[in-house]
Amino acid sequence: MKINGGGKKKMVTYPTRYRACKEKKYGEVVVKVEGGYAVMDAVEYRIWRKQK
């Protein structure tokens, strides 16, 4: 996730899981989304998973 000037987080998708794993940091997870793979922190993942 990248932070824009307004404090909102922008979802970045990667074409392959390998590329997403290279970009993730400690405490983040790689998830499959429409259009590829995304990286999000564990707290956001739990919220996203419950909404899904």
mmCIF file with all atom_site columns, C-alpha atoms in Angstrom:
data_model
loop_
_atom_site.group_PDB
_atom_site.id
_atom_site.type_symbol
_atom_site.label_atom_id
_atom_site.label_alt_id
_atom_site.label_comp_id
_atom_site.label_asym_id
_atom_site.label_entity_id
_atom_site.label_seq_id
_atom_site.pdbx_PDB_ins_code
_atom_site.Cartn_x
_atom_site.Cartn_y
_atom_site.Cartn_z
_atom_site.occupancy
_atom_site.B_iso_or_equiv
_atom_site.pdbx_formal_charge
_atom_site.auth_seq_id
_atom_site.auth_comp_id
_atom_site.auth_asym_id
_atom_site.auth_atom_id
_atom_site.pdbx_PDB_model_num
ATOM 1  C CA . MET A 1 1  ? 0.000   0.000   0.000   1.00 0.00 ? 1  MET A CA 1
ATOM 2  C CA . LYS A 1 2  ? 1.246   3.422   -0.858  1.00 0.00 ? 2  LYS A CA 1
ATOM 3  C CA . ILE A 1 3  ? 0.133   6.513   0.990   1.00 0.00 ? 3  ILE A CA 1
ATOM 4  C CA . ASN A 1 4  ? -1.130  9.473   -1.032  1.00 0.00 ? 4  ASN A CA 1
ATOM 5  C CA . GLY A 1 5  ? -0.957  13.063  0.176   1.00 0.00 ? 5  GLY A CA 1
ATOM 6  C CA . GLY A 1 6  ? -4.467  12.942  1.649   1.00 0.00 ? 6  GLY A CA 1
ATOM 7  C CA . GLY A 1 7  ? -3.614  10.105  4.001   1.00 0.00 ? 7  GLY A CA 1
ATOM 8  C CA . LYS A 1 8  ? -5.641  7.616   1.969   1.00 0.00 ? 8  LYS A CA 1
ATOM 9  C CA . LYS A 1 9  ? -4.022  4.340   1.058   1.00 0.00 ? 9  LYS A CA 1
ATOM 10 C CA . LYS A 1 10 ? -3.917  3.298   -2.566  1.00 0.00 ? 10 LYS A CA 1
ATOM 11 C CA . MET A 1 11 ? -4.149  -0.368  -3.484  1.00 0.00 ? 11 MET A CA 1
ATOM 12 C CA . VAL A 1 12 ? -1.245  -1.415  -5.706  1.00 0.00 ? 12 VAL A CA 1
ATOM 13 C CA . THR A 1 13 ? -1.715  -4.589  -7.722  1.00 0.00 ? 13 THR A CA 1
ATOM 14 C CA . TYR A 1 14 ? 1.112   -6.704  -9.068  1.00 0.00 ? 14 TYR A CA 1
ATOM 15 C CA . PRO A 1 15 ? 0.844   -9.061  -12.039 1.00 0.00 ? 15 PRO A CA 1
ATOM 16 C CA . THR A 1 16 ? 2.524   -11.990 -10.247 1.00 0.00 ? 16 THR A CA 1
ATOM 17 C CA . ARG A 1 17 ? 2.635   -13.309 -6.701  1.00 0.00 ? 17 ARG A CA 1
ATOM 18 C CA . TYR A 1 18 ? 6.431   -13.383 -6.910  1.00 0.00 ? 18 TYR A CA 1
ATOM 19 C CA . ARG A 1 19 ? 6.616   -9.628  -7.569  1.00 0.00 ? 19 ARG A CA 1
ATOM 20 C CA . ALA A 1 20 ? 4.181   -8.905  -4.725  1.00 0.00 ? 20 ALA A CA 1
ATOM 21 C CA . CYS A 1 21 ? 6.217   -11.045 -2.309  1.00 0.00 ? 21 CYS A CA 1
ATOM 22 C CA . LYS A 1 22 ? 9.345   -9.090  -3.212  1.00 0.00 ? 22 LYS A CA 1
ATOM 23 C CA . GLU A 1 23 ? 7.597   -5.800  -2.381  1.00 0.00 ? 23 GLU A CA 1
ATOM 24 C CA . LYS A 1 24 ? 5.986   -6.813  0.908   1.00 0.00 ? 24 LYS A CA 1
ATOM 25 C CA . LYS A 1 25 ? 7.427   -5.899  4.285   1.00 0.00 ? 25 LYS A CA 1
ATOM 26 C CA . TYR A 1 26 ? 7.296   -7.582  7.679   1.00 0.00 ? 26 TYR A CA 1
ATOM 27 C CA . GLY A 1 27 ? 3.732   -7.862  8.936   1.00 0.00 ? 27 GLY A CA 1
ATOM 28 C CA . GLU A 1 28 ? 2.153   -7.666  5.488   1.00 0.00 ? 28 GLU A CA 1
ATOM 29 C CA . VAL A 1 29 ? 0.385   -10.375 3.513   1.00 0.00 ? 29 VAL A CA 1
ATOM 30 C CA . VAL A 1 30 ? -0.078  -11.012 -0.205  1.00 0.00 ? 30 VAL A CA 1
ATOM 31 C CA . VAL A 1 31 ? -3.674  -11.534 -1.327  1.00 0.00 ? 31 VAL A CA 1
ATOM 32 C CA . LYS A 1 32 ? -5.187  -12.465 -4.670  1.00 0.00 ? 32 LYS A CA 1
ATOM 33 C CA . VAL A 1 33 ? -7.456  -9.740  -5.992  1.00 0.00 ? 33 VAL A CA 1
ATOM 34 C CA . GLU A 1 34 ? -9.121  -9.014  -9.299  1.00 0.00 ? 34 GLU A CA 1
ATOM 35 C CA . GLY A 1 35 ? -6.340  -8.153  -11.730 1.00 0.00 ? 35 GLY A CA 1
ATOM 36 C CA . GLY A 1 36 ? -3.417  -9.728  -9.860  1.00 0.00 ? 36 GLY A CA 1
ATOM 37 C CA . TYR A 1 37 ? -2.010  -9.701  -6.345  1.00 0.00 ? 37 TYR A CA 1
ATOM 38 C CA . ALA A 1 38 ? -1.981  -6.991  -3.693  1.00 0.00 ? 38 ALA A CA 1
ATOM 39 C CA . VAL A 1 39 ? 0.013   -6.377  -0.518  1.00 0.00 ? 39 VAL A CA 1
ATOM 40 C CA . MET A 1 40 ? -1.738  -5.240  2.667   1.00 0.00 ? 40 MET A CA 1
ATOM 41 C CA . ASP A 1 41 ? -0.934  -5.290  6.355   1.00 0.00 ? 41 ASP A CA 1
ATOM 42 C CA . ALA A 1 42 ? -2.399  -7.986  8.577   1.00 0.00 ? 42 ALA A CA 1
ATOM 43 C CA . VAL A 1 43 ? -5.015  -5.738  10.238  1.00 0.00 ? 43 VAL A CA 1
ATOM 44 C CA . GLU A 1 44 ? -6.351  -4.529  6.882   1.00 0.00 ? 44 GLU A CA 1
ATOM 45 C CA . TYR A 1 45 ? -6.396  -8.129  5.659   1.00 0.00 ? 45 TYR A CA 1
ATOM 46 C CA . ARG A 1 46 ? -8.586  -9.243  8.577   1.00 0.00 ? 46 ARG A CA 1
ATOM 47 C CA . ILE A 1 47 ? -11.052 -6.409  7.922   1.00 0.00 ? 47 ILE A CA 1
ATOM 48 C CA . TRP A 1 48 ? -11.040 -7.069  4.168   1.00 0.00 ? 48 TRP A CA 1
ATOM 49 C CA . ARG A 1 49 ? -11.562 -10.788 4.709   1.00 0.00 ? 49 ARG A CA 1
ATOM 50 C CA . LYS A 1 50 ? -14.588 -10.209 6.963   1.00 0.00 ? 50 LYS A CA 1
ATOM 51 C CA . GLN A 1 51 ? -16.161 -7.875  4.389   1.00 0.00 ? 51 GLN A CA 1
ATOM 52 C CA . LYS A 1 52 ? -15.532 -10.222 1.477   1.00 0.00 ? 52 LYS A CA 1
#
